[in-house]
Amino acid sequence: MRRNSVDIGIDFGTTNCLISFCDENGEPHLLYPKDPVDPGSPLFPSCVDSDTTSHTFGWQAVLDSLQRRIPVLRHFKLRLPTLMTKGGSVPRDSAYMASQKMFQGLFREFAKQHPDREVRRLVVTVPESWLVGDDQVAVSHLDSILSGVSRGLLGQARNIERTYVSEPCAAACYFQHAHQSRFSRPFQGYVLVYDHGGGTLDLSLLCMSGEAIVRVDGAGIADTPPLSWALPAPGQIGFGGALFDRLVLEVVSRRDDRLAARARDQRYREEWLAAFERTKRHERSAIEAALRDKTVRNAQATLFRASEDATAISLADLNEAYGLAFGVTIPDAIEQFLARMQALEPQLGPAIANGHFKLLAVGGFSQAAHVKASLQQVAERISPQHSALGEDLAGDEQWFAVAKGAALVAARQTGYLPGAPLTFGVVAYRQGQPEFIELLRKGDMAPMRAVQWRTERFKAPELRSSGGHIDYYVESGGERRVFPGRQSLNALLPGLSASTEASKMSQMRWSVGCRVHQGRVQVQTKLVAGGQAPDRRYYLSDIVDLMNERVDERVVLDVA
């Protein structure tokens, strides 16, 4: 039986995941878990059984943890950028295996609910830092996971086309879709997407002109302040809702000796946090009402019960936890980012003044009452004459904007035009001096399908560094950083080998080009003179150790 094709988008979150797909009319819909603990919610908790032989994930893993006290893994997404690739092989540690199991569960659930649909294209959303800068290695790991999982579980005879899009850009695509549906015309102007999830905070500025959506620039925060015993090691919990939950536990433990004693047990602590996260979401309206009510006299009064052991949570507890890490950081992050964008984008200031600007808050933690209050204050300061806080997405639509936007991108129902994520090039050594050959410029339209070639023809000695490899450079933050490739020149230039004679090598010339493929920079080399050989392709993150910033300090130059 011939199956209908479908394009799906996945919001791969620190705390929860969502799946969305487009119907025949191009309208995105969410996939809902079967028999969830949280009825009517499309959220799949990012939680898996720690047993390598088990396939338990999502709500069932949460239940197993709470009722059967089975060890589970959470927040594994945040550890993907920290995994080291050794000897060209992908690490098989707990974060990698947990992510693999999570996607296996998601794909099984989709295939079970839609057995007549064949997935054609898959878009997975990731943090800004995974596509821009030193965390690109995380996308390499993610792509390795998906290459086998999607093909094996969705029953495809061919590889699924996989693409990685930043979470804010996906949300902006859904914002434009919703605006078009509501007003019968596209939004014209700038959208600053504030995406605060369970572990990361991303900010992206996008320009919307006609039906085109172009990313101007973006930034992300994912580091953990080392605050107390209640927090795991930096890099494992991130800067978002999961950190806030742990801060609440710390604050309450200071006044509740019984809770403090019990919370020293890791399993109990995880159970408490899981219960609090669910209750906090259900009590969102009560928290918002308490924050709005300026006449509340007793902030110490119980606002709700956090867990099955009836831990009392007050407004004062939430206020204190929020102030420890977020109260100042959030407004400062937005205003500093916007000031930098106004310096880069001359039209942004007039657009704000004329009301052609929206601050769009998406992601789970962005919907927390305290975060929403901070965002409202910032929006009023940015544009006091106009309503800058995006109102096109109401209620839970802000939770689901990233997933639905990913499905729209997968179905090619948006005008999103990805820009190059960074300025990147190779270093040629001519007459003993480094010459920086630009292959890609940050912000320019990224070459996605065809390779963008340089016109220069290079001799092998010009591309050989003192270490016998090709050097690459990246520009960011006003600094040019040079990274040595990990592979030899023979492995990177087609037609060249250790046995190539010097006389033949002198006749050989190569071109170098690149494109952005699946969210990563892909380099391609071509033999254009002196012989014939197939082109060679390789990902920048596979050959350059960007994550550890192993930089040749002698050629770090200020390019501001």
Coordinates of C-alpha atoms in Angstrom, one line a residue:
M1 CA 0.0 0.0 0.0
R2 CA 1.4 3.4 -1.0
R3 CA 1.8 5.7 2.0
N4 CA 1.3 9.5 2.0
S5 CA 4.3 11.6 2.6
V6 CA 4.4 13.9 5.7
D7 CA 6.9 16.4 6.9
I8 CA 7.5 16.7 10.7
G9 CA 9.2 19.1 13.1
I10 CA 10.5 18.2 16.5
D11 CA 11.2 20.6 19.3
F12 CA 14.0 18.8 21.2
G13 CA 13.8 20.5 24.6
T14 CA 15.7 20.2 27.8
T15 CA 12.6 19.4 29.8
N16 CA 10.0 18.4 27.2
C17 CA 9.8 17.5 23.5
L18 CA 7.1 18.2 21.0
I19 CA 6.3 16.7 17.6
S20 CA 4.4 18.7 14.9
F21 CA 3.4 17.8 11.4
C22 CA 1.6 19.7 8.6
D23 CA -1.7 18.5 7.1
E24 CA -2.6 18.6 3.4
N25 CA -3.5 22.3 3.7
G26 CA -0.1 23.2 5.2
E27 CA -1.5 23.7 8.8
P28 CA 0.7 22.4 11.6
H29 CA -0.7 20.0 14.2
L30 CA 0.7 18.5 17.3
L31 CA 1.1 14.9 18.1
Y32 CA -0.4 14.0 21.5
P33 CA 1.0 11.2 23.7
K34 CA -1.2 8.2 24.3
D35 CA -2.4 7.8 28.0
P36 CA -0.4 10.8 29.3
V37 CA -0.1 11.6 33.0
D38 CA -1.0 15.1 32.0
P39 CA -4.3 14.7 30.1
G40 CA -4.6 16.9 27.0
S41 CA -1.0 18.0 27.0
P42 CA 1.2 17.4 23.9
L43 CA 4.4 17.4 25.9
F44 CA 6.7 14.4 25.9
P45 CA 8.9 14.8 29.0
S46 CA 12.6 14.6 28.1
C47 CA 13.1 11.6 30.4
V48 CA 14.3 8.1 29.7
D49 CA 14.9 4.9 31.7
S50 CA 18.6 4.6 32.5
D51 CA 18.5 0.8 31.7
T52 CA 20.1 0.4 28.3
T53 CA 17.9 -2.5 27.5
S54 CA 14.7 -0.6 28.1
H55 CA 12.7 1.5 25.6
T56 CA 10.9 3.5 28.2
F57 CA 10.7 7.2 27.6
G58 CA 8.5 10.3 28.3
W59 CA 5.6 10.0 30.6
Q60 CA 6.1 6.3 31.3
A61 CA 9.7 7.0 32.4
V62 CA 8.4 9.8 34.7
L63 CA 5.8 7.3 36.2
D64 CA 8.5 4.7 36.7
S65 CA 10.7 7.2 38.5
L66 CA 7.9 8.4 40.8
Q67 CA 6.0 5.1 41.5
R68 CA 8.6 2.4 41.0
R69 CA 11.7 4.5 41.9
I70 CA 13.5 3.3 38.7
P71 CA 16.5 5.5 37.9
V72 CA 16.0 7.8 34.9
L73 CA 18.0 10.3 32.9
R74 CA 16.9 13.9 32.4
H75 CA 18.4 17.1 30.9
F76 CA 20.7 15.0 28.6
K77 CA 20.3 17.5 25.8
L78 CA 22.6 20.0 27.5
R79 CA 25.4 17.5 27.7
L80 CA 25.6 16.9 23.9
P81 CA 27.9 19.9 23.3
T82 CA 30.3 18.6 25.9
L83 CA 30.8 15.1 24.4
M84 CA 34.3 14.6 23.0
T85 CA 34.8 12.8 19.6
K86 CA 37.8 10.5 19.9
G87 CA 39.5 9.0 16.9
G88 CA 36.7 10.0 14.6
S89 CA 34.1 7.9 16.5
V90 CA 31.0 9.2 18.2
P91 CA 31.1 8.9 22.0
R92 CA 28.6 6.4 23.5
D93 CA 28.1 7.9 26.9
S94 CA 24.8 8.3 28.8
A95 CA 23.8 11.6 27.2
Y96 CA 24.3 10.3 23.7
M97 CA 22.4 7.1 24.5
A98 CA 19.6 8.9 26.3
S99 CA 19.1 11.3 23.4
Q100 CA 19.0 8.2 21.1
K101 CA 16.4 6.5 23.2
M102 CA 14.3 9.7 23.4
F103 CA 14.2 10.0 19.6
Q104 CA 13.5 6.3 19.2
G105 CA 10.5 6.7 21.5
L106 CA 9.2 9.8 19.6
F107 CA 9.5 8.1 16.3
R108 CA 7.8 5.0 17.5
E109 CA 4.9 7.0 18.9
F110 CA 4.5 8.9 15.6
A111 CA 4.7 5.6 13.5
K112 CA 2.1 4.0 15.9
Q113 CA -0.4 6.9 15.5
H114 CA 0.2 7.5 11.8
P115 CA 1.1 4.1 10.2
D116 CA -0.1 5.3 6.8
R117 CA 2.3 8.2 6.7
E118 CA 5.9 8.1 5.4
V119 CA 8.1 10.9 6.7
R120 CA 9.8 12.8 3.9
R121 CA 11.5 15.7 5.6
L122 CA 12.5 16.1 9.3
V123 CA 13.4 19.5 10.9
V124 CA 14.8 19.4 14.5
T125 CA 15.2 22.6 16.4
V126 CA 18.3 23.3 18.4
P127 CA 19.7 26.2 20.5
E128 CA 21.4 29.1 18.7
S129 CA 24.8 28.1 20.1
W130 CA 24.6 24.7 18.4
L131 CA 24.5 26.4 15.0
V132 CA 26.6 29.4 15.6
G133 CA 30.0 29.1 17.3
D134 CA 31.7 26.5 19.3
D135 CA 28.8 24.1 20.1
Q136 CA 28.4 22.9 16.5
V137 CA 29.8 19.6 17.6
A138 CA 26.4 19.0 19.3
V139 CA 24.7 19.0 15.9
S140 CA 27.2 16.4 14.7
H141 CA 26.3 14.1 17.5
L142 CA 22.6 14.8 17.0
D143 CA 22.8 14.0 13.3
S144 CA 24.7 10.8 14.0
I145 CA 21.8 9.8 16.3
L146 CA 19.1 10.6 13.9
S147 CA 20.7 9.1 10.8
G148 CA 20.1 5.6 12.2
V149 CA 17.1 6.1 14.4
S150 CA 14.8 7.8 11.9
R151 CA 15.5 5.4 9.0
G152 CA 15.2 2.3 11.2
L153 CA 12.0 3.2 13.1
L154 CA 10.0 5.1 10.4
G155 CA 10.5 2.3 7.9
Q156 CA 12.0 4.4 5.2
A157 CA 13.5 2.9 2.1
R158 CA 15.6 6.0 1.7
N159 CA 17.2 8.5 4.0
I160 CA 14.9 11.2 5.4
E161 CA 16.0 14.7 4.6
R162 CA 17.2 16.2 7.9
T163 CA 17.6 19.8 8.7
Y164 CA 18.5 21.7 11.9
V165 CA 17.0 25.1 12.6
S166 CA 17.5 27.4 15.6
E167 CA 14.6 27.4 18.0
P168 CA 13.9 31.1 17.7
C169 CA 13.9 31.0 13.9
A170 CA 11.3 28.2 14.0
A171 CA 9.2 30.2 16.4
A172 CA 9.4 33.3 14.1
C173 CA 8.1 31.2 11.2
Y174 CA 5.1 30.1 13.2
F175 CA 4.5 33.7 14.4
Q176 CA 4.4 34.9 10.7
H177 CA 2.0 32.0 9.9
A178 CA -0.3 33.0 12.8
H179 CA -0.2 36.7 11.9
Q180 CA -1.1 35.9 8.3
S181 CA -4.0 33.7 9.4
R182 CA -5.3 36.3 11.8
F183 CA -4.9 39.5 9.7
S184 CA -4.7 38.1 6.2
R185 CA -1.4 39.8 5.6
P186 CA 2.2 39.1 6.7
F187 CA 3.9 41.0 9.5
Q188 CA 6.3 43.6 8.2
G189 CA 9.2 44.6 10.4
Y190 CA 11.5 43.1 13.0
V191 CA 10.8 40.3 15.5
L192 CA 13.0 39.8 18.5
V193 CA 12.4 36.2 19.6
Y194 CA 13.0 35.5 23.3
D195 CA 13.2 31.7 23.7
H196 CA 13.7 30.6 27.3
G197 CA 13.3 26.9 27.8
G198 CA 14.2 24.3 30.4
G199 CA 18.0 24.8 30.0
T200 CA 18.8 27.5 27.4
L201 CA 18.0 31.1 26.7
D202 CA 18.2 32.2 23.0
L203 CA 17.7 35.6 21.5
S204 CA 17.3 36.1 17.8
L205 CA 16.5 39.1 15.7
L206 CA 14.7 38.4 12.4
C207 CA 13.6 40.8 9.7
M208 CA 10.3 40.1 7.9
S209 CA 9.8 41.7 4.6
G210 CA 7.0 40.5 2.3
E211 CA 6.9 36.7 2.8
A212 CA 10.7 36.5 3.4
I213 CA 12.0 35.8 7.0
V214 CA 15.7 36.6 7.4
R215 CA 17.7 36.0 10.5
V216 CA 19.8 39.1 11.4
D217 CA 21.7 37.8 14.4
G218 CA 21.4 35.7 17.5
A219 CA 22.9 34.8 20.8
G220 CA 22.4 32.2 23.5
I221 CA 23.1 31.5 27.2
A222 CA 23.4 28.0 28.5
D223 CA 25.8 28.2 31.4
T224 CA 25.0 27.3 35.0
P225 CA 25.9 29.7 37.8
P226 CA 27.5 27.5 40.6
L227 CA 25.0 28.4 43.2
S228 CA 24.7 25.6 45.8
W229 CA 24.6 22.0 46.7
A230 CA 21.2 21.7 45.0
L231 CA 22.7 22.2 41.6
P232 CA 24.7 19.6 39.6
A233 CA 28.0 20.4 37.9
P234 CA 28.0 23.4 35.5
G235 CA 26.8 22.5 32.0
Q236 CA 24.3 19.8 33.2
I237 CA 21.3 21.9 34.1
G238 CA 21.6 25.1 32.0
F239 CA 20.0 28.5 32.4
G240 CA 16.2 28.1 32.4
G241 CA 13.2 26.5 34.0
A242 CA 15.2 23.5 35.4
L243 CA 17.5 25.9 37.2
F244 CA 14.6 27.9 38.6
D245 CA 13.0 24.7 39.9
R246 CA 16.2 23.7 41.7
L247 CA 16.5 27.2 43.2
V248 CA 13.0 27.0 44.5
L249 CA 13.9 23.7 46.2
E250 CA 17.0 25.4 47.7
V251 CA 15.0 28.3 49.0
V252 CA 12.3 26.2 50.6
S253 CA 14.9 23.8 52.1
R254 CA 16.4 26.7 54.0
R255 CA 13.2 27.1 56.1
D256 CA 12.1 23.4 56.1
D257 CA 14.7 21.3 57.9
R258 CA 12.7 18.1 57.1
L259 CA 12.7 18.8 53.3
A260 CA 16.4 19.8 53.5
A261 CA 17.3 16.4 55.0
R262 CA 15.2 14.5 52.5
A263 CA 16.5 16.5 49.5
R264 CA 20.0 15.3 50.1
D265 CA 18.9 12.1 48.6
Q266 CA 19.3 12.4 44.8
R267 CA 16.3 10.2 44.0
Y268 CA 14.0 12.1 46.3
R269 CA 15.2 15.4 44.9
E270 CA 14.5 14.3 41.3
E271 CA 11.0 13.1 42.4
W272 CA 10.3 16.4 44.1
L273 CA 11.5 18.5 41.1
A274 CA 9.4 16.4 38.7
A275 CA 6.3 17.0 40.8
F276 CA 7.0 20.7 41.3
E277 CA 7.5 21.2 37.5
R278 CA 4.1 19.7 36.8
T279 CA 2.3 21.5 39.6
K280 CA 4.0 24.9 38.7
R281 CA 2.6 24.6 35.2
H282 CA -0.9 23.8 36.4
E283 CA -0.8 26.7 38.9
R284 CA 0.4 29.3 36.4
S285 CA -2.8 31.3 36.6
A286 CA -2.7 31.5 40.4
I287 CA 0.9 32.7 40.3
E288 CA 0.2 35.3 37.7
A289 CA -2.8 36.6 39.7
A290 CA -0.7 36.8 42.9
L291 CA 2.0 38.8 41.0
R292 CA -0.6 41.2 39.6
D293 CA -2.3 41.8 42.9
K294 CA -0.4 44.6 44.4
T295 CA -2.5 44.4 47.6
V296 CA -1.2 41.0 48.6
R297 CA -0.1 41.6 52.2
N298 CA 1.2 38.2 53.1
A299 CA 3.6 36.9 50.5
Q300 CA 4.6 34.1 52.9
A301 CA 1.1 32.5 52.7
T302 CA 0.9 29.2 50.9
L303 CA 0.3 29.7 47.2
F304 CA 0.1 26.0 46.3
R305 CA 1.4 22.6 47.4
A306 CA 4.5 21.5 45.4
S307 CA 4.4 17.8 45.7
E308 CA 2.7 14.8 47.2
D309 CA 4.3 15.4 50.5
A310 CA 2.5 18.7 50.6
T311 CA 5.5 21.0 50.6
A312 CA 4.1 24.6 50.9
I313 CA 5.2 27.1 48.3
S314 CA 4.7 30.8 48.8
L315 CA 5.0 33.8 46.5
A316 CA 8.0 34.9 48.6
D317 CA 9.7 31.6 47.8
L318 CA 9.2 32.0 44.0
N319 CA 10.3 35.7 44.2
E320 CA 13.5 34.8 46.0
A321 CA 14.3 31.9 43.6
Y322 CA 13.7 34.1 40.6
G323 CA 15.8 36.9 42.0
L324 CA 18.8 34.6 42.6
A325 CA 19.5 34.1 38.9
F326 CA 17.0 35.7 36.6
G327 CA 15.6 39.0 37.9
V328 CA 18.4 41.1 36.6
T329 CA 19.8 38.8 33.9
I330 CA 16.7 38.6 31.7
P331 CA 16.1 42.4 31.3
D332 CA 19.9 43.1 30.8
A333 CA 20.2 40.3 28.3
I334 CA 17.4 41.6 26.1
E335 CA 18.4 45.3 26.3
Q336 CA 22.1 44.6 25.7
F337 CA 21.3 42.4 22.7
L338 CA 18.9 44.9 21.3
A339 CA 21.5 47.7 21.7
R340 CA 24.0 45.6 19.7
M341 CA 21.4 44.9 17.0
Q342 CA 20.6 48.6 16.6
A343 CA 24.3 49.3 16.0
L344 CA 24.3 46.5 13.3
E345 CA 20.9 47.2 11.8
P346 CA 20.3 50.9 11.1
Q347 CA 16.6 50.4 10.3
L348 CA 15.8 48.7 13.6
G349 CA 15.5 52.0 15.6
P350 CA 13.0 53.6 13.2
A351 CA 11.0 50.3 13.0
I352 CA 10.7 50.2 16.9
A353 CA 9.6 53.9 16.9
N354 CA 7.0 53.3 14.2
G355 CA 5.5 50.1 15.8
H356 CA 7.1 47.7 13.3
F357 CA 8.7 45.6 16.0
K358 CA 7.6 42.7 18.2
L359 CA 9.1 41.0 21.2
L360 CA 8.0 37.4 20.9
A361 CA 8.3 35.2 24.0
V362 CA 8.3 31.4 23.3
G363 CA 9.6 28.3 25.1
G364 CA 8.4 26.8 28.4
F365 CA 10.1 29.0 30.9
S366 CA 9.1 32.1 29.0
Q367 CA 5.5 31.4 30.0
A368 CA 6.4 31.4 33.7
A369 CA 4.6 34.2 35.5
H370 CA 7.8 35.9 36.7
V371 CA 9.4 35.8 33.3
K372 CA 6.3 37.2 31.6
A373 CA 6.2 40.1 34.1
S374 CA 9.9 40.9 33.3
L375 CA 9.3 40.8 29.6
Q376 CA 6.3 43.1 29.9
Q377 CA 8.4 45.7 31.7
V378 CA 11.1 45.4 29.1
A379 CA 8.7 45.7 26.2
E380 CA 7.2 48.9 27.8
R381 CA 10.6 50.4 28.1
I382 CA 11.6 49.5 24.6
S383 CA 8.5 50.8 22.9
P384 CA 6.4 52.9 25.3
Q385 CA 4.1 54.1 22.5
H386 CA 3.4 50.8 20.9
S387 CA 2.5 47.3 22.1
A388 CA 5.8 45.5 21.4
L389 CA 5.0 42.2 23.2
G390 CA 3.8 39.9 20.5
E391 CA 0.1 39.1 20.9
D392 CA -0.5 37.0 17.8
L393 CA 0.3 33.9 19.8
A394 CA -2.1 33.5 22.7
G395 CA -1.9 31.1 25.6
D396 CA -0.4 27.8 25.0
E397 CA 0.5 28.7 21.3
Q398 CA 3.6 30.3 22.7
W399 CA 4.6 26.9 24.2
F400 CA 4.1 25.2 20.9
A401 CA 5.4 27.8 18.4
V402 CA 8.9 26.2 18.1
A403 CA 7.5 22.8 17.2
K404 CA 4.9 24.1 14.8
G405 CA 7.4 26.4 13.2
A406 CA 9.7 23.4 12.6
A407 CA 6.9 21.6 10.8
L408 CA 6.2 24.6 8.6
V409 CA 9.9 24.8 7.7
A410 CA 9.9 21.0 7.0
A411 CA 6.8 21.4 4.7
R412 CA 8.4 24.4 3.1
Q413 CA 5.4 26.6 4.0
T414 CA 7.5 29.6 5.1
G415 CA 9.7 32.2 3.6
Y416 CA 12.5 31.5 6.0
L417 CA 15.9 32.3 4.4
P418 CA 18.7 31.1 6.6
G419 CA 21.8 33.3 6.8
A420 CA 25.3 32.1 7.2
P421 CA 25.9 31.2 10.9
L422 CA 29.5 32.6 11.0
T423 CA 32.3 34.1 9.0
F424 CA 34.6 31.3 8.0
G425 CA 37.5 30.6 5.7
V426 CA 40.8 28.8 5.0
V427 CA 44.3 30.1 5.6
A428 CA 46.7 30.2 2.6
Y429 CA 50.4 30.5 3.2
R430 CA 52.0 32.6 0.5
Q431 CA 55.6 33.8 0.8
G432 CA 55.6 32.8 4.4
Q433 CA 52.6 35.0 5.3
P434 CA 49.1 33.9 6.2
E435 CA 46.4 35.0 3.8
F436 CA 42.8 34.6 5.0
I437 CA 40.5 33.4 2.2
E438 CA 36.9 34.0 3.1
L439 CA 34.5 31.2 2.2
L440 CA 31.4 32.3 4.1
R441 CA 30.4 35.7 5.6
K442 CA 28.1 35.8 8.6
G443 CA 24.6 37.0 7.8
D444 CA 24.9 36.6 4.1
M445 CA 22.5 34.2 2.4
A446 CA 23.9 30.8 3.2
P447 CA 24.5 28.5 0.3
M448 CA 22.3 25.5 1.1
R449 CA 22.2 23.3 -2.0
A450 CA 24.9 24.4 -4.3
V451 CA 28.5 24.8 -3.1
Q452 CA 29.8 28.4 -3.0
W453 CA 33.3 28.2 -4.6
R454 CA 36.2 30.5 -4.4
T455 CA 37.7 31.4 -7.8
E456 CA 41.3 31.0 -6.6
R457 CA 43.2 27.9 -7.6
F458 CA 45.5 26.8 -4.8
K459 CA 48.7 24.8 -4.9
A460 CA 49.1 22.1 -2.2
P461 CA 52.0 24.0 -0.5
E462 CA 49.8 27.1 -0.1
L463 CA 47.3 25.1 1.9
R464 CA 49.8 23.1 4.0
S465 CA 50.4 24.6 7.4
S466 CA 53.5 23.9 9.5
G467 CA 51.7 20.9 10.9
G468 CA 50.9 19.4 7.6
H469 CA 47.2 20.1 7.6
I470 CA 44.8 22.9 6.4
D471 CA 44.2 25.8 8.8
Y472 CA 40.7 27.3 9.1
Y473 CA 39.6 30.5 10.7
V474 CA 36.4 31.8 12.3
E475 CA 35.5 35.4 13.0
S476 CA 33.2 36.3 15.9
G477 CA 33.0 38.9 18.5
G478 CA 35.6 41.1 16.7
E479 CA 38.2 38.4 16.8
R480 CA 39.7 36.1 14.2
R481 CA 40.6 32.7 15.5
V482 CA 42.6 30.1 13.6
F483 CA 42.0 26.4 14.1
P484 CA 44.2 23.6 12.8
G485 CA 42.5 20.7 11.1
R486 CA 42.9 17.3 12.6
Q487 CA 43.4 15.5 9.3
S488 CA 46.4 15.5 6.9
L489 CA 46.4 17.4 3.7
N490 CA 46.4 14.1 1.8
A491 CA 43.1 13.3 3.4
L492 CA 41.5 16.6 2.5
L493 CA 42.6 17.2 -1.1
P494 CA 41.3 14.9 -3.8
G495 CA 44.0 13.2 -5.9
L496 CA 46.8 13.8 -3.4
S497 CA 48.6 11.0 -1.5
A498 CA 51.8 10.3 0.2
S499 CA 53.1 8.7 -3.1
T500 CA 52.3 11.7 -5.3
E501 CA 55.5 12.8 -7.1
A502 CA 56.7 16.4 -6.6
S503 CA 56.7 17.0 -10.4
K504 CA 53.0 16.0 -10.6
M505 CA 52.0 17.9 -7.5
S506 CA 53.4 21.1 -9.0
Q507 CA 50.9 20.8 -11.8
M508 CA 47.9 20.2 -9.5
R509 CA 45.5 22.9 -8.4
W510 CA 42.5 22.8 -6.1
S511 CA 39.4 24.9 -5.5
V512 CA 37.8 25.2 -2.1
G513 CA 34.2 25.9 -1.4
C514 CA 31.5 25.5 1.2
R515 CA 27.8 25.4 2.0
V516 CA 25.6 25.2 5.0
H517 CA 24.2 21.7 5.2
Q518 CA 21.9 20.4 7.9
G519 CA 22.8 23.4 10.1
R520 CA 26.5 22.7 9.8
V521 CA 29.3 24.2 7.7
Q522 CA 30.3 21.7 5.0
V523 CA 33.7 22.2 3.2
Q524 CA 34.3 20.8 -0.3
T525 CA 37.6 20.5 -2.2
K526 CA 37.8 20.0 -5.9
L527 CA 40.8 19.0 -8.1
V528 CA 40.6 21.5 -11.0
A529 CA 44.0 20.9 -12.8
G530 CA 46.6 18.2 -12.9
G531 CA 44.4 15.1 -12.8
Q532 CA 41.0 13.8 -12.0
A533 CA 39.5 12.7 -8.6
P534 CA 36.1 12.8 -6.9
D535 CA 35.4 15.9 -4.8
R536 CA 35.8 15.5 -1.1
R537 CA 33.3 16.8 1.5
Y538 CA 33.6 17.1 5.2
Y539 CA 31.9 19.0 8.0
L540 CA 33.8 21.7 9.8
S541 CA 32.9 20.3 13.2
D542 CA 34.2 16.9 12.2
I543 CA 37.7 18.2 11.4
V544 CA 38.2 21.2 13.7
D545 CA 38.0 21.0 17.5
L546 CA 36.0 24.2 17.8
M547 CA 34.5 23.2 21.2
N548 CA 37.8 23.2 23.0
E549 CA 39.1 26.3 21.2
R550 CA 42.5 24.8 20.4
V551 CA 43.6 28.0 18.9
D552 CA 47.0 29.0 17.5
E553 CA 47.4 32.1 19.6
R554 CA 50.0 33.5 17.2
V555 CA 47.4 34.2 14.5
V556 CA 44.5 35.5 16.7
L557 CA 43.9 38.9 15.2
D558 CA 41.6 41.8 16.1
V559 CA 39.3 42.3 13.0
A560 CA 36.9 44.8 14.6

